[in-house]
Amino acid sequence: MRTRLRTRSRIRTRRRRPRSALYGLLAGLRLLGAGLLLLGAGLLSATPAAAADNGTWGVFPTPPAGAAMTDRAYFFHQGEAGSTVTDSATIVNSSDKELTFQVFATDAVNTPVGGAFALLPVETGPKDVGTWIALAPQTATTVTVPPKGRKDIPFTVKVPADATPGDHVGGIVALNTAVEGVQKEGKVQVGVKRSVGARLYFRVPGPVTPGLSVEDVKVDRAAPLLPWVKKARATVTYTLVNRGNVVVEPKVAVAAEGLFGRTVLDRPARELKLVLLPGQRIVLTEDWADAPQLDRVTVDITAGAAAYPDLSSGSTADFLAVPWPALGAVLVLAGAAIAWRVLRRRRTGGEDARPTPDLAAAR
Protein backbone atom coordinates (compact mmCIF):
# COMPACT_ATOMS: atom_id res chain seq x y z
CA MET A 1 0.00 0.00 0.00
CA ARG A 2 1.39 3.38 -0.97
CA THR A 3 1.38 6.42 1.23
CA ARG A 4 1.01 9.81 -0.40
CA LEU A 5 3.59 12.31 0.74
CA ARG A 6 3.17 16.00 0.16
CA THR A 7 5.58 18.74 1.06
CA ARG A 8 4.90 22.04 2.74
CA SER A 9 7.41 24.83 2.44
CA ARG A 10 7.61 28.14 4.22
CA ILE A 11 9.12 31.44 3.20
CA ARG A 12 10.24 33.80 5.92
CA THR A 13 11.69 37.23 5.42
CA ARG A 14 13.75 39.57 7.47
CA ARG A 15 12.04 42.81 8.48
CA ARG A 16 13.62 46.14 9.29
CA ARG A 17 11.76 49.42 9.07
CA PRO A 18 12.99 51.11 5.86
CA ARG A 19 14.01 54.71 5.91
CA SER A 20 11.33 55.50 3.34
CA ALA A 21 8.62 54.18 5.70
CA LEU A 22 7.12 52.36 2.72
CA TYR A 23 8.05 48.80 3.37
CA GLY A 24 7.29 46.30 6.11
CA LEU A 25 6.90 42.59 6.64
CA LEU A 26 7.57 39.94 4.02
CA ALA A 27 6.85 36.34 4.56
CA GLY A 28 5.28 33.29 3.11
CA LEU A 29 4.25 29.71 3.56
CA ARG A 30 4.03 27.47 0.53
CA LEU A 31 2.54 24.04 0.00
CA LEU A 32 4.36 21.76 -2.46
CA GLY A 33 2.47 18.63 -3.43
CA ALA A 34 4.53 15.50 -3.86
CA GLY A 35 4.32 11.75 -4.28
CA LEU A 36 6.41 9.23 -2.45
CA LEU A 37 9.48 10.60 -4.21
CA LEU A 38 8.49 14.21 -3.42
CA LEU A 39 7.12 14.88 -6.88
CA GLY A 40 4.18 17.15 -7.65
CA ALA A 41 3.03 20.69 -7.09
CA GLY A 42 1.57 22.78 -4.32
CA LEU A 43 -0.36 25.91 -3.43
CA LEU A 44 0.47 29.31 -2.02
CA SER A 45 -0.06 29.92 1.66
CA ALA A 46 1.55 32.72 3.58
CA THR A 47 1.87 34.13 7.09
CA PRO A 48 3.86 37.07 8.42
CA ALA A 49 7.40 36.45 9.69
CA ALA A 50 9.78 38.68 11.55
CA ALA A 51 13.12 37.64 10.07
CA ALA A 52 14.88 36.26 7.01
CA ASP A 53 16.78 33.92 9.30
CA ASN A 54 14.97 30.92 10.78
CA GLY A 55 17.83 30.14 13.15
CA THR A 56 19.29 27.49 10.88
CA TRP A 57 19.89 29.48 7.72
CA GLY A 58 19.11 32.90 6.32
CA VAL A 59 19.02 34.88 3.08
CA PHE A 60 20.40 38.43 3.04
CA PRO A 61 21.45 41.08 0.53
CA THR A 62 25.22 40.58 0.28
CA PRO A 63 26.84 43.28 2.45
CA PRO A 64 29.84 45.37 1.37
CA ALA A 65 33.26 44.05 2.36
CA GLY A 66 33.78 44.40 6.10
CA ALA A 67 30.13 45.24 6.81
CA ALA A 68 27.79 43.21 8.97
CA MET A 69 25.57 40.65 7.27
CA THR A 70 22.52 42.61 8.37
CA ASP A 71 23.81 45.90 6.98
CA ARG A 72 21.07 45.87 4.33
CA ALA A 73 17.63 44.81 5.43
CA TYR A 74 16.30 44.23 1.93
CA PHE A 75 17.04 44.78 -1.76
CA PHE A 76 15.94 48.19 -2.94
CA HIS A 77 16.80 49.32 -6.47
CA GLN A 78 15.51 51.54 -9.20
CA GLY A 79 16.24 51.62 -12.90
CA GLU A 80 14.84 52.99 -16.11
CA ALA A 81 13.01 50.74 -18.53
CA GLY A 82 15.61 48.83 -20.56
CA SER A 83 18.35 49.16 -17.92
CA THR A 84 20.18 46.40 -16.05
CA VAL A 85 21.02 46.31 -12.33
CA THR A 86 23.35 43.80 -10.65
CA ASP A 87 23.41 42.65 -7.02
CA SER A 88 24.07 39.57 -4.92
CA ALA A 89 22.20 37.52 -2.32
CA THR A 90 23.98 35.60 0.44
CA ILE A 91 22.80 32.35 1.95
CA VAL A 92 24.16 31.82 5.46
CA ASN A 93 24.20 28.31 6.95
CA SER A 94 24.31 28.54 10.75
CA SER A 95 23.92 24.82 11.31
CA ASP A 96 26.54 22.12 11.87
CA LYS A 97 25.70 20.22 8.71
CA GLU A 98 25.81 20.85 4.99
CA LEU A 99 22.58 22.18 3.52
CA THR A 100 21.35 22.12 -0.08
CA PHE A 101 18.92 24.68 -1.46
CA GLN A 102 16.85 25.39 -4.51
CA VAL A 103 17.23 29.12 -5.15
CA PHE A 104 14.73 31.08 -7.21
CA ALA A 105 13.36 34.57 -7.81
CA THR A 106 9.65 35.28 -7.62
CA ASP A 107 6.95 37.92 -7.17
CA ALA A 108 5.42 39.17 -3.96
CA VAL A 109 1.69 39.33 -3.20
CA ASN A 110 -0.62 40.17 -0.33
CA THR A 111 -2.64 37.32 1.09
CA PRO A 112 -6.32 37.96 0.25
CA VAL A 113 -7.46 37.74 3.88
CA GLY A 114 -5.45 39.80 6.36
CA GLY A 115 -3.01 41.27 3.83
CA ALA A 116 0.14 39.43 4.93
CA PHE A 117 3.12 39.99 2.64
CA ALA A 118 3.98 36.75 0.84
CA LEU A 119 6.14 35.25 -1.90
CA LEU A 120 4.77 32.98 -4.60
CA PRO A 121 5.83 29.31 -4.32
CA VAL A 122 8.36 27.84 -6.69
CA GLU A 123 5.75 26.04 -8.81
CA THR A 124 3.83 29.29 -9.47
CA GLY A 125 5.63 31.18 -12.17
CA PRO A 126 6.20 34.92 -11.58
CA LYS A 127 4.75 37.48 -13.97
CA ASP A 128 6.41 40.70 -12.84
CA VAL A 129 9.78 41.50 -11.28
CA GLY A 130 10.48 37.81 -10.68
CA THR A 131 10.77 37.37 -14.44
CA TRP A 132 13.27 40.22 -14.68
CA ILE A 133 15.77 38.51 -12.36
CA ALA A 134 18.44 36.17 -13.70
CA LEU A 135 20.41 34.23 -11.06
CA ALA A 136 24.01 33.13 -11.47
CA PRO A 137 24.48 29.95 -13.56
CA GLN A 138 25.56 27.89 -10.51
CA THR A 139 21.99 28.10 -9.21
CA ALA A 140 20.56 26.29 -12.24
CA THR A 141 20.11 23.10 -10.18
CA THR A 142 20.85 23.44 -6.47
CA VAL A 143 23.24 25.32 -4.21
CA THR A 144 25.12 23.58 -1.38
CA VAL A 145 26.32 25.63 1.58
CA PRO A 146 28.88 24.14 4.02
CA PRO A 147 28.33 24.05 7.79
CA LYS A 148 28.81 27.47 9.40
CA GLY A 149 29.43 28.81 5.90
CA ARG A 150 27.93 31.14 3.33
CA LYS A 151 27.36 31.26 -0.38
CA ASP A 152 27.01 34.42 -2.45
CA ILE A 153 24.53 34.28 -5.34
CA PRO A 154 25.06 37.07 -7.91
CA PHE A 155 22.04 38.10 -9.97
CA THR A 156 20.98 40.71 -12.50
CA VAL A 157 17.72 42.57 -12.89
CA LYS A 158 17.01 43.41 -16.51
CA VAL A 159 14.17 45.91 -16.71
CA PRO A 160 11.98 45.34 -19.78
CA ALA A 161 11.69 48.17 -22.27
CA ASP A 162 7.95 48.31 -21.67
CA ALA A 163 8.14 48.19 -17.86
CA THR A 164 5.49 50.34 -16.24
CA PRO A 165 6.53 53.11 -13.82
CA GLY A 166 6.12 52.46 -10.14
CA ASP A 167 6.96 49.75 -7.63
CA HIS A 168 7.58 46.11 -8.55
CA VAL A 169 8.10 43.78 -5.60
CA GLY A 170 9.45 40.25 -5.32
CA GLY A 171 12.19 38.32 -3.60
CA ILE A 172 15.11 35.87 -3.72
CA VAL A 173 14.18 32.59 -2.03
CA ALA A 174 16.21 29.64 -0.75
CA LEU A 175 14.18 26.44 -0.38
CA ASN A 176 15.79 23.66 1.66
CA THR A 177 15.56 20.50 -0.45
CA ALA A 178 15.41 18.26 2.64
CA VAL A 179 12.10 17.26 4.19
CA GLU A 180 12.48 18.28 7.83
CA GLY A 181 9.54 16.36 9.22
CA VAL A 182 6.33 14.55 8.42
CA GLN A 183 2.89 15.51 9.67
CA LYS A 184 -0.38 13.73 9.15
CA GLU A 185 -3.40 15.55 7.74
CA GLY A 186 -6.25 13.11 7.67
CA LYS A 187 -5.18 10.15 5.57
CA VAL A 188 -2.37 12.08 3.87
CA GLN A 189 1.15 12.44 5.18
CA VAL A 190 2.64 15.90 4.77
CA GLY A 191 6.37 16.44 4.46
CA VAL A 192 7.48 19.82 5.79
CA LYS A 193 10.07 21.88 3.92
CA ARG A 194 11.19 25.37 4.86
CA SER A 195 12.16 28.37 2.79
CA VAL A 196 13.58 31.77 3.57
CA GLY A 197 13.32 34.78 1.28
CA ALA A 198 14.89 38.23 1.10
CA ARG A 199 12.44 40.77 -0.29
CA LEU A 200 13.28 42.93 -3.28
CA TYR A 201 11.72 46.29 -4.11
CA PHE A 202 12.33 47.75 -7.56
CA ARG A 203 11.04 51.14 -8.71
CA VAL A 204 10.84 52.12 -12.34
CA PRO A 205 11.01 55.96 -12.54
CA GLY A 206 8.00 57.76 -13.95
CA PRO A 207 4.69 59.19 -12.81
CA VAL A 208 3.89 58.02 -9.27
CA THR A 209 0.18 57.51 -8.75
CA PRO A 210 -0.80 56.35 -5.27
CA GLY A 211 -4.28 54.88 -5.16
CA LEU A 212 -6.34 53.35 -2.38
CA SER A 213 -10.02 52.48 -2.17
CA VAL A 214 -12.32 51.09 0.51
CA GLU A 215 -14.98 48.71 -0.76
CA ASP A 216 -17.57 46.13 0.33
CA VAL A 217 -18.17 47.27 3.90
CA LYS A 218 -20.35 44.75 5.75
CA VAL A 219 -21.48 44.28 9.35
CA ASP A 220 -22.27 40.94 11.03
CA ARG A 221 -23.95 41.08 14.45
CA ALA A 222 -24.19 38.57 17.26
CA ALA A 223 -26.80 39.76 19.75
CA PRO A 224 -27.75 38.03 23.03
CA LEU A 225 -31.09 36.20 23.27
CA LEU A 226 -32.22 38.63 25.98
CA PRO A 227 -31.28 42.21 25.05
CA TRP A 228 -29.11 44.27 27.39
CA VAL A 229 -28.49 41.27 29.66
CA LYS A 230 -25.22 40.75 27.78
CA LYS A 231 -23.33 42.91 25.29
CA ALA A 232 -23.93 42.54 21.58
CA ARG A 233 -20.92 41.97 19.36
CA ALA A 234 -20.33 42.86 15.74
CA THR A 235 -17.68 42.31 13.08
CA VAL A 236 -17.07 44.96 10.44
CA THR A 237 -15.57 43.52 7.25
CA TYR A 238 -14.16 45.66 4.46
CA THR A 239 -11.87 45.43 1.43
CA LEU A 240 -8.82 47.60 0.74
CA VAL A 241 -7.64 47.86 -2.87
CA ASN A 242 -4.37 49.44 -4.03
CA ARG A 243 -5.35 51.00 -7.34
CA GLY A 244 -2.09 52.94 -7.74
CA ASN A 245 1.37 52.01 -8.97
CA VAL A 246 3.28 52.32 -5.67
CA VAL A 247 3.14 50.43 -2.40
CA VAL A 248 1.26 52.05 0.47
CA GLU A 249 1.15 51.47 4.20
CA PRO A 250 -2.52 52.09 4.89
CA LYS A 251 -3.98 53.61 8.00
CA VAL A 252 -7.68 53.16 8.73
CA ALA A 253 -10.25 55.00 10.84
CA VAL A 254 -13.55 53.39 11.85
CA ALA A 255 -16.60 55.36 12.99
CA ALA A 256 -20.31 54.70 13.41
CA GLU A 257 -23.35 56.90 14.01
CA GLY A 258 -26.72 55.93 15.41
CA LEU A 259 -30.04 57.72 15.20
CA PHE A 260 -29.96 61.54 15.40
CA GLY A 261 -26.20 61.56 14.67
CA ARG A 262 -25.15 59.94 17.94
CA THR A 263 -21.57 58.62 17.90
CA VAL A 264 -21.62 54.93 18.81
CA LEU A 265 -18.08 54.05 17.63
CA ASP A 266 -15.00 56.22 17.09
CA ARG A 267 -11.62 54.66 16.35
CA PRO A 268 -9.06 57.22 15.13
CA ALA A 269 -6.84 56.47 12.14
CA ARG A 270 -4.13 53.94 12.93
CA GLU A 271 -1.49 52.19 10.84
CA LEU A 272 -2.30 48.58 9.98
CA LYS A 273 1.35 47.44 10.04
CA LEU A 274 1.16 46.02 6.54
CA VAL A 275 2.37 46.93 3.07
CA LEU A 276 -0.28 46.91 0.35
CA LEU A 277 1.21 46.21 -3.07
CA PRO A 278 0.00 47.76 -6.35
CA GLY A 279 -3.02 45.96 -7.75
CA GLN A 280 -3.62 43.90 -4.61
CA ARG A 281 -6.99 43.46 -2.88
CA ILE A 282 -7.23 42.41 0.77
CA VAL A 283 -10.10 41.71 3.17
CA LEU A 284 -9.80 43.04 6.73
CA THR A 285 -12.01 42.93 9.80
CA GLU A 286 -12.71 45.10 12.84
CA ASP A 287 -14.16 43.58 16.02
CA TRP A 288 -16.83 45.64 17.76
CA ALA A 289 -17.23 44.34 21.31
CA ASP A 290 -20.14 46.56 22.42
CA ALA A 291 -22.33 47.08 19.38
CA PRO A 292 -25.75 48.76 19.64
CA GLN A 293 -28.69 46.48 20.36
CA LEU A 294 -31.51 48.81 19.30
CA ASP A 295 -30.55 51.45 16.78
CA ARG A 296 -30.16 52.29 13.11
CA VAL A 297 -26.42 52.56 12.51
CA THR A 298 -24.16 53.86 9.73
CA VAL A 299 -20.59 52.50 9.77
CA ASP A 300 -17.91 54.56 8.01
CA ILE A 301 -14.47 53.19 7.03
CA THR A 302 -11.87 55.79 5.98
CA ALA A 303 -8.42 54.84 4.68
CA GLY A 304 -5.30 56.86 3.91
CA ALA A 305 -1.50 56.61 4.01
CA ALA A 306 1.00 58.67 6.02
CA ALA A 307 3.41 58.90 3.07
CA TYR A 308 0.68 60.42 0.88
CA PRO A 309 -1.31 62.97 2.93
CA ASP A 310 -3.73 63.71 0.08
CA LEU A 311 -4.66 60.04 -0.35
CA SER A 312 -8.03 59.27 1.21
CA SER A 313 -10.92 56.94 0.52
CA GLY A 314 -14.02 55.92 2.41
CA SER A 315 -17.09 53.74 2.26
CA THR A 316 -20.14 53.18 4.48
CA ALA A 317 -22.67 50.51 5.37
CA ASP A 318 -26.00 50.78 7.19
CA PHE A 319 -27.56 48.19 9.46
CA LEU A 320 -30.60 47.97 11.71
CA ALA A 321 -29.83 46.77 15.22
CA VAL A 322 -32.93 45.08 16.58
CA PRO A 323 -33.18 42.43 19.33
CA TRP A 324 -35.12 40.11 17.04
CA PRO A 325 -35.48 37.16 19.48
CA ALA A 326 -36.92 39.42 22.17
CA LEU A 327 -39.13 41.22 19.65
CA GLY A 328 -40.38 37.90 18.35
CA ALA A 329 -41.20 36.76 21.88
CA VAL A 330 -43.11 39.99 22.53
CA LEU A 331 -45.12 39.56 19.32
CA VAL A 332 -45.94 35.95 20.20
CA LEU A 333 -47.07 36.98 23.69
CA ALA A 334 -49.11 39.88 22.30
CA GLY A 335 -50.77 37.60 19.79
CA ALA A 336 -51.56 35.06 22.50
CA ALA A 337 -53.06 37.79 24.70
CA ILE A 338 -55.29 39.05 21.90
CA ALA A 339 -56.49 35.55 21.09
CA TRP A 340 -57.24 34.88 24.75
CA ARG A 341 -59.31 38.08 25.06
CA VAL A 342 -61.36 37.28 21.95
CA LEU A 343 -62.05 33.76 23.17
CA ARG A 344 -62.97 34.98 26.64
CA ARG A 345 -65.45 37.53 25.31
CA ARG A 346 -67.19 34.94 23.20
CA ARG A 347 -67.51 32.61 26.17
CA THR A 348 -68.85 35.30 28.56
CA GLY A 349 -71.26 36.95 26.10
CA GLY A 350 -69.29 40.10 25.50
CA GLU A 351 -70.00 42.53 22.73
CA ASP A 352 -68.39 40.21 20.26
CA ALA A 353 -70.80 37.34 21.16
CA ARG A 354 -73.80 36.65 18.88
CA PRO A 355 -77.40 37.18 20.28
CA THR A 356 -79.53 34.17 21.19
CA PRO A 357 -82.36 33.18 18.78
CA ASP A 358 -85.15 34.41 21.20
CA LEU A 359 -83.59 37.84 21.61
CA ALA A 360 -83.10 38.12 17.87
CA ALA A 361 -86.78 37.26 17.25
CA ALA A 362 -88.00 39.82 19.80
CA ARG A 363 -86.23 42.56 17.95
XYZ file of C-alpha atoms in Angstrom:
363
model
C 0.000 0.000 0.000
C 1.385 3.376 -0.973
C 1.376 6.421 1.232
C 1.006 9.811 -0.401
C 3.589 12.312 0.744
C 3.166 15.998 0.164
C 5.577 18.738 1.062
C 4.905 22.042 2.736
C 7.408 24.833 2.440
C 7.612 28.140 4.222
C 9.120 31.443 3.197
C 10.240 33.795 5.917
C 11.692 37.234 5.417
C 13.754 39.566 7.472
C 12.039 42.806 8.476
C 13.618 46.144 9.287
C 11.763 49.420 9.068
C 12.985 51.106 5.858
C 14.012 54.712 5.912
C 11.332 55.502 3.340
C 8.625 54.177 5.705
C 7.122 52.361 2.718
C 8.046 48.802 3.367
C 7.288 46.296 6.111
C 6.903 42.591 6.635
C 7.572 39.944 4.017
C 6.847 36.338 4.558
C 5.282 33.287 3.109
C 4.253 29.714 3.558
C 4.029 27.473 0.533
C 2.537 24.040 -0.003
C 4.365 21.764 -2.459
C 2.474 18.629 -3.433
C 4.527 15.499 -3.859
C 4.320 11.754 -4.283
C 6.408 9.227 -2.445
C 9.479 10.603 -4.213
C 8.491 14.210 -3.415
C 7.125 14.879 -6.880
C 4.176 17.146 -7.650
C 3.027 20.687 -7.091
C 1.570 22.784 -4.317
C -0.360 25.908 -3.427
C 0.472 29.307 -2.017
C -0.060 29.925 1.662
C 1.553 32.721 3.584
C 1.872 34.129 7.089
C 3.863 37.069 8.425
C 7.397 36.454 9.692
C 9.785 38.682 11.555
C 13.120 37.639 10.070
C 14.881 36.264 7.008
C 16.778 33.919 9.297
C 14.973 30.921 10.783
C 17.828 30.137 13.150
C 19.289 27.490 10.878
C 19.890 29.479 7.717
C 19.113 32.901 6.323
C 19.020 34.877 3.083
C 20.399 38.429 3.043
C 21.452 41.078 0.535
C 25.216 40.581 0.279
C 26.844 43.280 2.447
C 29.842 45.371 1.374
C 33.260 44.047 2.359
C 33.780 44.397 6.096
C 30.132 45.241 6.812
C 27.786 43.211 8.967
C 25.572 40.648 7.266
C 22.518 42.607 8.373
C 23.814 45.899 6.981
C 21.068 45.868 4.330
C 17.625 44.812 5.430
C 16.296 44.230 1.930
C 17.040 44.777 -1.761
C 15.940 48.194 -2.945
C 16.799 49.324 -6.474
C 15.511 51.540 -9.196
C 16.239 51.616 -12.900
C 14.841 52.990 -16.113
C 13.009 50.736 -18.534
C 15.609 48.830 -20.557
C 18.350 49.165 -17.919
C 20.177 46.398 -16.048
C 21.021 46.307 -12.331
C 23.353 43.803 -10.647
C 23.407 42.651 -7.024
C 24.066 39.570 -4.916
C 22.201 37.523 -2.320
C 23.980 35.597 0.435
C 22.797 32.345 1.953
C 24.161 31.823 5.464
C 24.197 28.312 6.949
C 24.313 28.543 10.748
C 23.921 24.819 11.311
C 26.541 22.119 11.866
C 25.697 20.219 8.707
C 25.813 20.850 4.986
C 22.581 22.175 3.516
C 21.355 22.122 -0.082
C 18.922 24.679 -1.460
C 16.850 25.387 -4.513
C 17.234 29.115 -5.148
C 14.732 31.079 -7.214
C 13.358 34.574 -7.807
C 9.652 35.282 -7.621
C 6.949 37.917 -7.174
C 5.420 39.174 -3.955
C 1.693 39.331 -3.198
C -0.619 40.172 -0.326
C -2.642 37.324 1.088
C -6.324 37.965 0.253
C -7.460 37.738 3.877
C -5.449 39.799 6.358
C -3.013 41.270 3.830
C 0.144 39.429 4.931
C 3.118 39.991 2.642
C 3.982 36.749 0.842
C 6.136 35.249 -1.903
C 4.771 32.981 -4.601
C 5.830 29.314 -4.323
C 8.361 27.838 -6.695
C 5.752 26.039 -8.811
C 3.830 29.288 -9.466
C 5.634 31.182 -12.169
C 6.202 34.921 -11.584
C 4.746 37.480 -13.975
C 6.407 40.703 -12.843
C 9.778 41.503 -11.283
C 10.480 37.808 -10.678
C 10.767 37.366 -14.445
C 13.268 40.225 -14.675
C 15.769 38.508 -12.363
C 18.442 36.173 -13.696
C 20.413 34.227 -11.063
C 24.014 33.131 -11.469
C 24.482 29.946 -13.562
C 25.561 27.891 -10.513
C 21.990 28.100 -9.214
C 20.564 26.288 -12.242
C 20.114 23.102 -10.177
C 20.850 23.436 -6.468
C 23.243 25.324 -4.212
C 25.115 23.581 -1.376
C 26.319 25.630 1.583
C 28.882 24.139 4.023
C 28.325 24.055 7.789
C 28.807 27.472 9.398
C 29.430 28.813 5.901
C 27.927 31.139 3.333
C 27.359 31.263 -0.385
C 27.014 34.420 -2.450
C 24.533 34.281 -5.340
C 25.063 37.072 -7.911
C 22.035 38.098 -9.973
C 20.982 40.706 -12.497
C 17.720 42.571 -12.885
C 17.015 43.411 -16.510
C 14.169 45.906 -16.705
C 11.976 45.343 -19.782
C 11.695 48.170 -22.270
C 7.954 48.314 -21.673
C 8.138 48.186 -17.864
C 5.487 50.343 -16.242
C 6.534 53.114 -13.824
C 6.120 52.465 -10.136
C 6.962 49.753 -7.626
C 7.578 46.111 -8.549
C 8.095 43.782 -5.604
C 9.452 40.253 -5.322
C 12.190 38.322 -3.596
C 15.110 35.867 -3.722
C 14.180 32.595 -2.028
C 16.210 29.638 -0.748
C 14.184 26.438 -0.382
C 15.788 23.657 1.665
C 15.562 20.504 -0.448
C 15.406 18.264 2.643
C 12.103 17.260 4.188
C 12.478 18.280 7.830
C 9.542 16.359 9.223
C 6.325 14.555 8.421
C 2.891 15.513 9.670
C -0.382 13.726 9.147
C -3.398 15.551 7.741
C -6.254 13.109 7.674
C -5.181 10.147 5.567
C -2.372 12.083 3.870
C 1.154 12.443 5.181
C 2.635 15.905 4.771
C 6.370 16.438 4.457
C 7.478 19.823 5.792
C 10.074 21.879 3.922
C 11.187 25.370 4.857
C 12.164 28.368 2.789
C 13.581 31.773 3.574
C 13.325 34.781 1.282
C 14.891 38.235 1.100
C 12.444 40.768 -0.287
C 13.284 42.927 -3.282
C 11.725 46.293 -4.112
C 12.332 47.747 -7.561
C 11.043 51.135 -8.709
C 10.844 52.125 -12.337
C 11.007 55.955 -12.538
C 8.005 57.756 -13.947
C 4.687 59.193 -12.810
C 3.889 58.022 -9.271
C 0.179 57.513 -8.752
C -0.800 56.346 -5.269
C -4.284 54.881 -5.158
C -6.343 53.349 -2.376
C -10.020 52.484 -2.168
C -12.317 51.091 0.509
C -14.982 48.707 -0.757
C -17.565 46.126 0.328
C -18.167 47.269 3.902
C -20.353 44.752 5.755
C -21.483 44.279 9.350
C -22.275 40.944 11.025
C -23.947 41.084 14.445
C -24.186 38.569 17.260
C -26.803 39.760 19.755
C -27.754 38.028 23.029
C -31.088 36.200 23.272
C -32.215 38.628 25.982
C -31.277 42.209 25.049
C -29.111 44.267 27.395
C -28.488 41.266 29.657
C -25.217 40.750 27.778
C -23.331 42.906 25.294
C -23.931 42.543 21.577
C -20.921 41.968 19.355
C -20.335 42.862 15.736
C -17.684 42.315 13.083
C -17.073 44.960 10.441
C -15.574 43.516 7.249
C -14.158 45.657 4.463
C -11.872 45.431 1.433
C -8.821 47.603 0.737
C -7.639 47.860 -2.868
C -4.370 49.441 -4.031
C -5.351 51.003 -7.338
C -2.095 52.936 -7.743
C 1.373 52.006 -8.966
C 3.278 52.321 -5.668
C 3.144 50.426 -2.398
C 1.261 52.046 0.468
C 1.153 51.472 4.203
C -2.521 52.088 4.891
C -3.983 53.605 7.999
C -7.678 53.161 8.725
C -10.253 55.002 10.841
C -13.554 53.392 11.853
C -16.602 55.362 12.991
C -20.311 54.698 13.414
C -23.348 56.897 14.013
C -26.715 55.934 15.415
C -30.039 57.718 15.203
C -29.962 61.535 15.404
C -26.202 61.559 14.667
C -25.145 59.936 17.935
C -21.571 58.620 17.897
C -21.623 54.935 18.809
C -18.081 54.047 17.626
C -15.002 56.217 17.086
C -11.618 54.662 16.346
C -9.060 57.222 15.128
C -6.844 56.468 12.143
C -4.127 53.938 12.925
C -1.490 52.189 10.844
C -2.298 48.580 9.985
C 1.349 47.439 10.045
C 1.161 46.016 6.541
C 2.369 46.930 3.073
C -0.282 46.910 0.350
C 1.207 46.207 -3.071
C 0.001 47.757 -6.345
C -3.022 45.955 -7.745
C -3.622 43.896 -4.613
C -6.989 43.465 -2.883
C -7.225 42.406 0.772
C -10.100 41.713 3.165
C -9.795 43.042 6.726
C -12.014 42.926 9.802
C -12.706 45.098 12.843
C -14.157 43.579 16.018
C -16.833 45.644 17.760
C -17.229 44.344 21.310
C -20.140 46.562 22.423
C -22.327 47.076 19.380
C -25.752 48.756 19.644
C -28.692 46.480 20.355
C -31.509 48.806 19.305
C -30.547 51.454 16.776
C -30.160 52.294 13.114
C -26.419 52.563 12.514
C -24.160 53.859 9.727
C -20.592 52.496 9.767
C -17.913 54.561 8.012
C -14.469 53.189 7.033
C -11.870 55.787 5.981
C -8.416 54.839 4.678
C -5.301 56.856 3.910
C -1.495 56.610 4.015
C 0.999 58.670 6.021
C 3.411 58.899 3.069
C 0.681 60.418 0.876
C -1.314 62.974 2.932
C -3.727 63.712 0.079
C -4.660 60.043 -0.349
C -8.034 59.267 1.207
C -10.919 56.938 0.520
C -14.022 55.918 2.411
C -17.093 53.737 2.263
C -20.142 53.183 4.480
C -22.666 50.508 5.369
C -26.002 50.779 7.193
C -27.560 48.193 9.461
C -30.595 47.966 11.707
C -29.827 46.766 15.218
C -32.934 45.084 16.581
C -33.179 42.432 19.330
C -35.118 40.110 17.040
C -35.479 37.159 19.484
C -36.921 39.424 22.167
C -39.128 41.221 19.651
C -40.376 37.896 18.347
C -41.196 36.758 21.877
C -43.110 39.992 22.528
C -45.118 39.561 19.319
C -45.937 35.952 20.201
C -47.068 36.979 23.691
C -49.113 39.878 22.305
C -50.769 37.596 19.788
C -51.557 35.063 22.496
C -53.056 37.793 24.703
C -55.290 39.052 21.897
C -56.486 35.546 21.088
C -57.243 34.880 24.750
C -59.310 38.081 25.062
C -61.364 37.283 21.947
C -62.047 33.758 23.167
C -62.965 34.977 26.641
C -65.445 37.528 25.306
C -67.194 34.939 23.202
C -67.511 32.614 26.165
C -68.851 35.301 28.557
C -71.259 36.954 26.101
C -69.292 40.100 25.495
C -69.996 42.527 22.730
C -68.392 40.215 20.255
C -70.802 37.343 21.162
C -73.801 36.653 18.883
C -77.396 37.182 20.277
C -79.526 34.174 21.188
C -82.358 33.176 18.777
C -85.149 34.415 21.204
C -83.593 37.836 21.612
C -83.099 38.117 17.869
C -86.779 37.263 17.246
C -88.000 39.821 19.795
C -86.226 42.557 17.950
